[in-house]
Short mmCIF file of C-alpha atoms in Angstrom, two decimals:
data_model
loop_
_atom_site.label_atom_id
_atom_site.label_comp_id
_atom_site.label_asym_id
_atom_site.label_seq_id
_atom_site.Cartn_x
_atom_site.Cartn_y
_atom_site.Cartn_z
CA UNK A 1 2.57 -11.18 -1.26
CA UNK A 2 1.49 -7.56 -1.66
CA UNK A 3 2.29 -7.52 -5.38
CA UNK A 4 0.41 -10.77 -5.93
CA UNK A 5 -2.69 -9.35 -4.19
CA UNK A 6 -2.87 -5.92 -5.80
CA UNK A 7 -6.22 -4.63 -7.02
CA UNK A 8 -4.70 -2.33 -9.60
CA UNK A 9 -2.11 0.32 -10.32
CA UNK A 10 -2.22 4.12 -10.42
CA UNK A 11 0.32 6.76 -11.44
CA UNK A 12 1.10 9.87 -9.38
CA UNK A 13 3.93 12.33 -9.83
CA UNK A 14 5.79 10.07 -12.27
CA UNK A 15 5.62 7.01 -10.00
CA UNK A 16 3.54 3.87 -10.26
CA UNK A 17 1.77 2.58 -7.15
CA UNK A 18 0.02 -0.71 -6.65
CA UNK A 19 -3.33 -0.42 -4.92
CA UNK A 20 -4.84 -2.82 -2.40
CA UNK A 21 -8.21 -2.17 -0.81
CA UNK A 22 -7.68 -1.26 2.85
CA UNK A 23 -9.74 -4.14 4.25
CA UNK A 24 -7.82 -6.61 2.03
CA UNK A 25 -4.45 -5.16 3.09
CA UNK A 26 -5.47 -5.58 6.74
CA UNK A 27 -6.36 -9.25 6.10
CA UNK A 28 -3.02 -9.90 4.43
CA UNK A 29 -1.09 -8.20 7.27
CA UNK A 30 -2.90 -10.26 9.93
CA UNK A 31 -2.37 -13.50 7.99
CA UNK A 32 1.38 -12.88 8.14
CA UNK A 33 1.51 -11.93 11.82
CA UNK A 34 1.58 -8.13 11.46
CA UNK A 35 -0.72 -5.62 13.06
CA UNK A 36 -2.00 -3.73 10.00
CA UNK A 37 -1.12 -0.32 11.43
CA UNK A 38 2.46 -1.45 12.13
CA UNK A 39 2.91 -2.65 8.56
CA UNK A 40 1.47 0.65 7.27
CA UNK A 41 3.84 2.61 9.53
CA UNK A 42 6.80 0.53 8.34
CA UNK A 43 5.92 1.11 4.68
CA UNK A 44 5.43 4.81 5.38
CA UNK A 45 8.77 5.16 7.19
CA UNK A 46 10.43 3.62 4.14
CA UNK A 47 8.78 6.18 1.84
CA UNK A 48 6.67 3.56 0.10
CA UNK A 49 3.12 4.91 0.71
CA UNK A 50 1.10 7.49 -1.18
CA UNK A 51 -1.59 8.72 1.20
CA UNK A 52 -4.10 11.40 2.18
CA UNK A 53 -2.83 13.81 4.86
CA UNK A 54 -2.47 12.00 8.20
CA UNK A 55 -4.09 8.74 7.04
CA UNK A 56 -2.18 5.71 5.77
CA UNK A 57 -4.70 5.08 2.99
CA UNK A 58 -5.87 7.08 0.00
CA UNK A 59 -9.02 7.84 -1.97
CA UNK A 60 -9.86 10.40 -4.63
CA UNK A 61 -13.61 10.73 -4.17
CA UNK A 62 -15.97 10.09 -1.27
CA UNK A 63 -17.76 7.31 -3.16
CA UNK A 64 -14.53 5.36 -3.84
CA UNK A 65 -13.09 2.69 -1.61
CA UNK A 66 -10.03 3.60 0.41
CA UNK A 67 -6.89 1.85 -0.81
CA UNK A 68 -3.32 1.38 0.30
CA UNK A 69 -0.97 2.77 -2.40
CA UNK A 70 2.50 1.24 -2.34
CA UNK A 71 5.34 2.42 -4.58
CA UNK A 72 5.75 -0.42 -7.06
CA UNK A 73 9.40 0.27 -7.89
CA UNK A 74 10.44 0.43 -4.24
CA UNK A 75 8.43 -2.69 -3.43
CA UNK A 76 10.07 -4.59 -6.28
CA UNK A 77 13.45 -3.31 -5.09
CA UNK A 78 12.75 -4.78 -1.63
CA UNK A 79 11.89 -8.09 -3.27
CA UNK A 80 15.06 -8.06 -5.38
CA UNK A 81 17.21 -7.20 -2.35
CA UNK A 82 15.63 -10.07 -0.39
CA UNK A 83 16.42 -12.54 -3.18
CA UNK A 84 20.15 -11.70 -3.27
#
């Protein structure tokens, strides 16, 4: 679901991350029965988030929307493991 709803992709430190606007991520989480903060914590504990300091989201400049950045390779790995 997260891959299908990505807004874009960005590269940091040799890794590719999908981006989902924070408000959209929260909608997706709620639609699937998650509290958004719990899903963010779960992704973070699994090393899947790129984020600013103590926040679960990321932005480069003040005038940009905050986004959730999820490691694409790890996310696809979770999908592949679930399909086995």
